[in-house]
Amino acid sequence: MRFSVKSIGPVAVAIAFVGFVAGQDDDSPRKAPPQKTVRKAAAAPREAQTFIPVIADDFENTLRKDEAERADVLQRQKDLLESRYDLSNDPSELKMSGGRKAVQ
């Protein structure tokens, strides 16, 4: 006996419905889900609660300190970029696909 795709679909739906109805048992009392016990962690010291350093100084002092360090930080970053990349402006005769801009 050959089965076609059209005849298998309704049969599969009927089997699934019968299994769903048979799986429901309204006579038995429903059990409540088990209660989870939650344990509170011991309070950690304030310093151990974050990975980011906490700034304890007031804003004005922090601003003055950051402004004083700005030139050194910018120079250090500029040196790092120049050591990693060639930032020179040296265009070649070769043009990009649009034909307007030179390839660096």
Coordinates of N, CA, C and O in Angstrom, one line a residue:
M1 N 0.8 -1.2 0.0 CA 0.0 0.0 0.0 C 0.9 1.2 0.0 O 1.8 1.4 0.8
R2 N 0.6 2.2 -0.9 CA 1.4 3.4 -1.0 C 0.7 4.5 -0.3 O -0.5 4.7 -0.4
F3 N 1.5 5.3 0.4 CA 1.0 6.5 1.1 C 1.4 7.7 0.3 O 2.6 7.9 -0.1
S4 N 0.5 8.6 0.2 CA 0.9 9.9 -0.4 C 1.1 10.9 0.6 O 0.7 10.8 1.8
V5 N 1.8 12.0 0.3 CA 2.0 13.1 1.2 C 0.7 13.7 1.7 O 0.6 14.1 2.9
K6 N -0.3 13.8 0.9 CA -1.5 14.3 1.3 C -2.2 13.5 2.4 O -2.9 14.0 3.2
S7 N -2.1 12.2 2.4 CA -2.7 11.3 3.3 C -2.0 11.2 4.6 O -2.5 10.9 5.7
I8 N -0.7 11.4 4.6 CA 0.2 11.3 5.8 C -0.1 12.5 6.7 O -0.1 12.4 8.0
G9 N -0.3 13.7 6.2 CA -0.4 14.9 7.0 C -1.6 14.8 8.0 O -1.4 15.0 9.2
P10 N -2.8 14.5 7.5 CA -3.9 14.4 8.5 C -3.7 13.3 9.5 O -4.1 13.4 10.7
V11 N -3.1 12.2 9.1 CA -2.9 11.1 10.0 C -1.9 11.5 11.1 O -2.1 11.2 12.3
A12 N -0.9 12.2 10.8 CA 0.1 12.7 11.7 C -0.6 13.7 12.7 O -0.3 13.6 13.9
V13 N -1.4 14.5 12.2 CA -2.1 15.5 13.1 C -3.0 14.7 14.1 O -3.1 15.0 15.2
A14 N -3.7 13.7 13.6 CA -4.6 12.9 14.4 C -3.9 12.2 15.5 O -4.3 12.2 16.7
I15 N -2.7 11.6 15.2 CA -1.9 10.9 16.1 C -1.4 11.9 17.2 O -1.4 11.6 18.4
A16 N -1.0 13.0 16.8 CA -0.5 14.0 17.7 C -1.6 14.5 18.7 O -1.4 14.7 19.9
F17 N -2.8 14.7 18.1 CA -3.9 15.1 19.0 C -4.3 14.1 20.0 O -4.5 14.3 21.2
V18 N -4.3 12.8 19.5 CA -4.7 11.7 20.5 C -3.6 11.6 21.6 O -4.0 11.4 22.7
G19 N -2.4 11.7 21.2 CA -1.3 11.7 22.2 C -1.4 12.8 23.2 O -1.2 12.7 24.4
F20 N -1.8 14.0 22.7 CA -1.9 15.2 23.6 C -3.1 15.0 24.6 O -3.0 15.2 25.8
V21 N -4.2 14.5 24.1 CA -5.4 14.3 24.9 C -5.2 13.2 25.9 O -5.6 13.3 27.1
A22 N -4.5 12.1 25.5 CA -4.3 11.0 26.4 C -3.3 11.4 27.4 O -3.3 10.8 28.5
G23 N -2.4 12.3 27.2 CA -1.4 12.7 28.1 C -1.9 13.6 29.2 O -1.3 13.7 30.3
Q24 N -3.1 14.1 29.1 CA -3.7 15.0 30.1 C -4.5 14.1 31.0 O -5.4 13.3 30.6
D25 N -4.2 14.3 32.3 CA -4.9 13.5 33.3 C -5.5 14.5 34.3 O -4.8 15.0 35.2
D26 N -6.8 14.8 34.2 CA -7.4 15.8 35.1 C -7.8 15.3 36.4 O -8.1 16.0 37.3
D27 N -7.7 13.9 36.7 CA -8.1 13.4 38.0 C -7.0 13.5 39.0 O -7.3 13.6 40.2
S28 N -5.8 13.6 38.6 CA -4.7 13.6 39.5 C -4.5 15.1 40.0 O -4.6 16.0 39.2
P29 N -4.2 15.3 41.3 CA -3.9 16.7 41.7 C -2.6 17.2 41.2 O -1.6 16.4 41.0
R30 N -2.5 18.4 40.9 CA -1.3 19.0 40.3 C -0.3 19.3 41.5 O -0.7 19.8 42.5
K31 N 0.9 19.0 41.2 CA 2.0 19.2 42.2 C 2.5 20.6 41.9 O 2.7 21.0 40.8
A32 N 2.8 21.3 43.0 CA 3.4 22.6 42.9 C 4.9 22.4 42.6 O 5.5 21.4 43.1
P33 N 5.5 23.3 41.9 CA 6.9 23.2 41.6 C 7.7 23.3 42.8 O 7.3 24.0 43.8
P34 N 8.9 22.6 42.9 CA 9.7 22.7 44.1 C 10.2 24.1 44.3 O 10.5 24.8 43.4
Q35 N 10.2 24.5 45.6 CA 10.7 25.9 45.9 C 12.2 25.9 46.0 O 12.8 25.0 46.5
K36 N 12.8 26.9 45.4 CA 14.2 27.0 45.3 C 14.7 27.8 46.6 O 14.1 28.8 46.9
T37 N 15.7 27.3 47.2 CA 16.3 28.1 48.3 C 17.3 29.0 47.8 O 18.2 28.7 47.0
V38 N 17.2 30.2 48.3 CA 18.2 31.3 47.8 C 19.1 31.6 49.0 O 18.6 32.0 50.1
R39 N 20.4 31.4 48.8 CA 21.3 31.8 49.9 C 21.9 33.1 49.5 O 22.3 33.4 48.4
K40 N 22.0 34.0 50.5 CA 22.6 35.3 50.2 C 24.1 35.2 50.4 O 24.6 34.5 51.3
A41 N 24.9 35.8 49.5 CA 26.3 35.8 49.6 C 26.8 36.7 50.7 O 26.1 37.7 51.0
A42 N 27.9 36.4 51.2 CA 28.5 37.3 52.3 C 28.8 38.6 51.6 O 29.3 38.7 50.5
A43 N 28.6 39.7 52.4 CA 28.9 41.0 51.8 C 30.4 41.2 51.6 O 31.2 40.9 52.5
A44 N 30.8 41.5 50.4 CA 32.2 41.7 50.0 C 32.6 43.1 50.4 O 31.8 44.0 50.4
P45 N 33.9 43.3 50.7 CA 34.3 44.7 50.9 C 34.1 45.6 49.7 O 34.0 45.1 48.6
R46 N 34.0 46.8 49.9 CA 33.7 47.8 48.9 C 34.7 47.7 47.7 O 34.4 47.8 46.6
E47 N 36.0 47.5 48.0 CA 37.0 47.5 47.0 C 36.9 46.2 46.1 O 37.3 46.3 45.0
A48 N 36.3 45.2 46.6 CA 36.2 43.9 45.8 C 35.0 43.8 45.0 O 34.8 42.8 44.3
Q49 N 34.1 44.8 45.0 CA 32.9 44.7 44.3 C 32.9 45.1 42.8 O 32.0 45.0 42.1
T50 N 34.0 45.7 42.4 CA 34.1 46.1 41.0 C 35.5 45.9 40.4 O 36.5 45.8 41.1
F51 N 35.5 45.7 39.1 CA 36.8 45.6 38.4 C 37.3 46.9 38.0 O 38.5 47.1 37.6
I52 N 36.5 47.9 37.9 CA 36.9 49.3 37.5 C 37.3 50.0 38.8 O 36.7 50.0 39.8
P53 N 38.5 50.7 38.7 CA 38.9 51.4 39.9 C 38.0 52.5 40.3 O 37.5 53.3 39.4
V54 N 37.7 52.6 41.5 CA 36.7 53.6 42.0 C 37.5 54.9 42.3 O 38.5 54.9 43.0
I55 N 37.0 56.0 41.8 CA 37.7 57.3 42.0 C 37.1 57.9 43.3 O 35.9 58.2 43.4
A56 N 38.0 58.0 44.2 CA 37.6 58.5 45.6 C 37.7 60.0 45.7 O 37.2 60.6 46.6
D57 N 38.5 60.6 44.7 CA 38.8 62.0 44.8 C 37.6 62.8 44.3 O 36.7 62.3 43.5
D58 N 37.5 64.1 44.6 CA 36.4 64.9 44.1 C 36.6 65.2 42.6 O 37.7 65.1 42.1
F59 N 35.6 65.7 41.9 CA 35.7 66.0 40.5 C 36.7 67.0 40.1 O 37.4 66.8 39.1
E60 N 36.8 68.1 40.8 CA 37.7 69.1 40.4 C 39.2 68.7 40.5 O 40.0 68.9 39.5
N61 N 39.6 67.9 41.5 CA 40.9 67.4 41.6 C 41.2 66.4 40.4 O 42.3 66.3 39.9
T62 N 40.2 65.5 40.2 CA 40.4 64.5 39.1 C 40.5 65.2 37.7 O 41.3 64.9 36.9
L63 N 39.7 66.3 37.5 CA 39.8 67.0 36.3 C 41.1 67.7 36.1 O 41.8 67.6 35.0
R64 N 41.6 68.3 37.2 CA 43.0 69.0 37.1 C 44.1 67.9 36.8 O 45.0 68.2 36.0
K65 N 44.0 66.8 37.4 CA 45.0 65.8 37.2 C 45.0 65.2 35.8 O 46.0 65.1 35.1
D66 N 43.7 65.0 35.3 CA 43.6 64.5 33.9 C 44.0 65.5 32.9 O 44.7 65.2 31.9
E67 N 43.7 66.8 33.1 CA 44.2 67.8 32.2 C 45.7 68.0 32.2 O 46.3 68.2 31.1
A68 N 46.3 67.8 33.3 CA 47.8 67.8 33.4 C 48.4 66.7 32.7 O 49.5 66.8 32.1
E69 N 47.8 65.5 32.7 CA 48.4 64.3 32.0 C 48.0 64.2 30.5 O 48.5 63.4 29.8
R70 N 47.1 65.1 30.1 CA 46.6 65.0 28.7 C 47.7 65.0 27.6 O 47.7 64.2 26.7
A71 N 48.6 65.9 27.7 CA 49.7 66.0 26.7 C 50.5 64.7 26.6 O 50.8 64.3 25.5
D72 N 50.9 64.2 27.8 CA 51.7 63.0 27.8 C 50.9 61.8 27.2 O 51.4 61.0 26.5
V73 N 49.6 61.7 27.5 CA 48.8 60.6 27.0 C 48.6 60.7 25.5 O 48.8 59.7 24.8
L74 N 48.4 61.9 25.0 CA 48.2 62.1 23.5 C 49.5 61.8 22.8 O 49.5 61.2 21.7
Q75 N 50.7 62.2 23.4 CA 51.9 61.9 22.7 C 52.2 60.4 22.7 O 52.7 59.9 21.7
R76 N 51.9 59.7 23.8 CA 52.1 58.3 23.9 C 51.2 57.6 22.9 O 51.7 56.6 22.2
Q77 N 50.0 58.0 22.7 CA 49.1 57.4 21.7 C 49.6 57.7 20.3 O 49.5 56.8 19.4
K78 N 50.1 58.9 20.0 CA 50.6 59.2 18.7 C 51.8 58.4 18.4 O 51.9 57.9 17.2
D79 N 52.7 58.2 19.3 CA 53.9 57.4 19.1 C 53.5 55.9 18.8 O 54.1 55.3 18.0
L80 N 52.5 55.5 19.5 CA 52.0 54.1 19.3 C 51.5 53.9 17.9 O 51.8 52.9 17.2
L81 N 50.6 54.9 17.5 CA 50.1 54.8 16.1 C 51.2 54.8 15.0 O 51.1 54.1 14.1
E82 N 52.1 55.7 15.2 CA 53.2 55.9 14.2 C 54.1 54.6 14.2 O 54.6 54.3 13.1
S83 N 54.2 53.9 15.3 CA 55.0 52.7 15.3 C 54.3 51.6 14.6 O 54.9 50.7 14.1
R84 N 53.0 51.6 14.7 CA 52.2 50.5 14.1 C 51.9 50.7 12.6 O 51.8 49.7 11.8
Y85 N 51.6 51.9 12.2 CA 51.1 52.2 10.9 C 51.9 53.3 10.2 O 52.5 54.1 10.8
D86 N 51.9 53.2 8.8 CA 52.5 54.2 8.0 C 51.5 55.3 7.8 O 50.6 55.1 7.0
L87 N 51.6 56.4 8.5 CA 50.6 57.5 8.3 C 51.1 58.6 7.4 O 50.5 59.7 7.4
S88 N 52.1 58.4 6.6 CA 52.6 59.4 5.8 C 51.7 59.7 4.6 O 51.0 58.8 4.1
N89 N 51.7 60.9 4.1 CA 50.8 61.3 3.0 C 51.7 61.2 1.7 O 52.3 62.2 1.3
D90 N 51.8 60.0 1.1 CA 52.6 59.8 0.0 C 51.8 59.1 -1.1 O 51.9 57.9 -1.3
P91 N 50.9 59.8 -1.9 CA 50.1 59.2 -2.9 C 50.9 58.7 -4.1 O 51.9 59.2 -4.4
S92 N 50.4 57.6 -4.6 CA 51.1 57.0 -5.8 C 50.4 57.5 -7.1 O 49.4 58.2 -7.0
E93 N 50.9 57.0 -8.2 CA 50.3 57.3 -9.5 C 49.0 56.5 -9.7 O 48.2 56.8 -10.6
L94 N 48.9 55.4 -9.0 CA 47.8 54.5 -9.2 C 46.5 55.1 -8.6 O 46.5 55.7 -7.5
K95 N 45.4 55.0 -9.3 CA 44.1 55.5 -8.9 C 43.2 54.4 -8.4 O 43.3 53.3 -8.8
M96 N 42.3 54.8 -7.5 CA 41.3 53.9 -7.0 C 40.3 53.6 -8.1 O 40.4 54.2 -9.2
S97 N 39.3 52.7 -7.9 CA 38.5 52.2 -9.0 C 37.6 53.3 -9.6 O 37.3 53.3 -10.8
G98 N 37.3 54.4 -8.9 CA 36.6 55.5 -9.4 C 37.4 56.4 -10.3 O 36.9 57.2 -11.1
G99 N 38.8 56.3 -10.2 CA 39.7 57.0 -11.1 C 39.9 58.4 -10.6 O 40.6 59.2 -11.3
R100 N 39.4 58.8 -9.4 CA 39.7 60.2 -8.9 C 40.7 60.3 -7.8 O 41.5 61.2 -7.8
K101 N 40.7 59.3 -6.9 CA 41.6 59.4 -5.8 C 42.8 58.5 -5.9 O 42.7 57.3 -6.4
A102 N 44.0 59.0 -5.5 CA 45.2 58.2 -5.6 C 45.3 57.2 -4.5 O 44.8 57.5 -3.3
V103 N 45.8 56.1 -4.7 CA 46.1 55.1 -3.7 C 47.3 55.5 -2.9 O 48.3 55.9 -3.4
Q104 N 47.1 55.4 -1.5 CA 48.2 55.9 -0.7 C 49.3 54.8 -0.6 O 49.1 53.6 -0.6

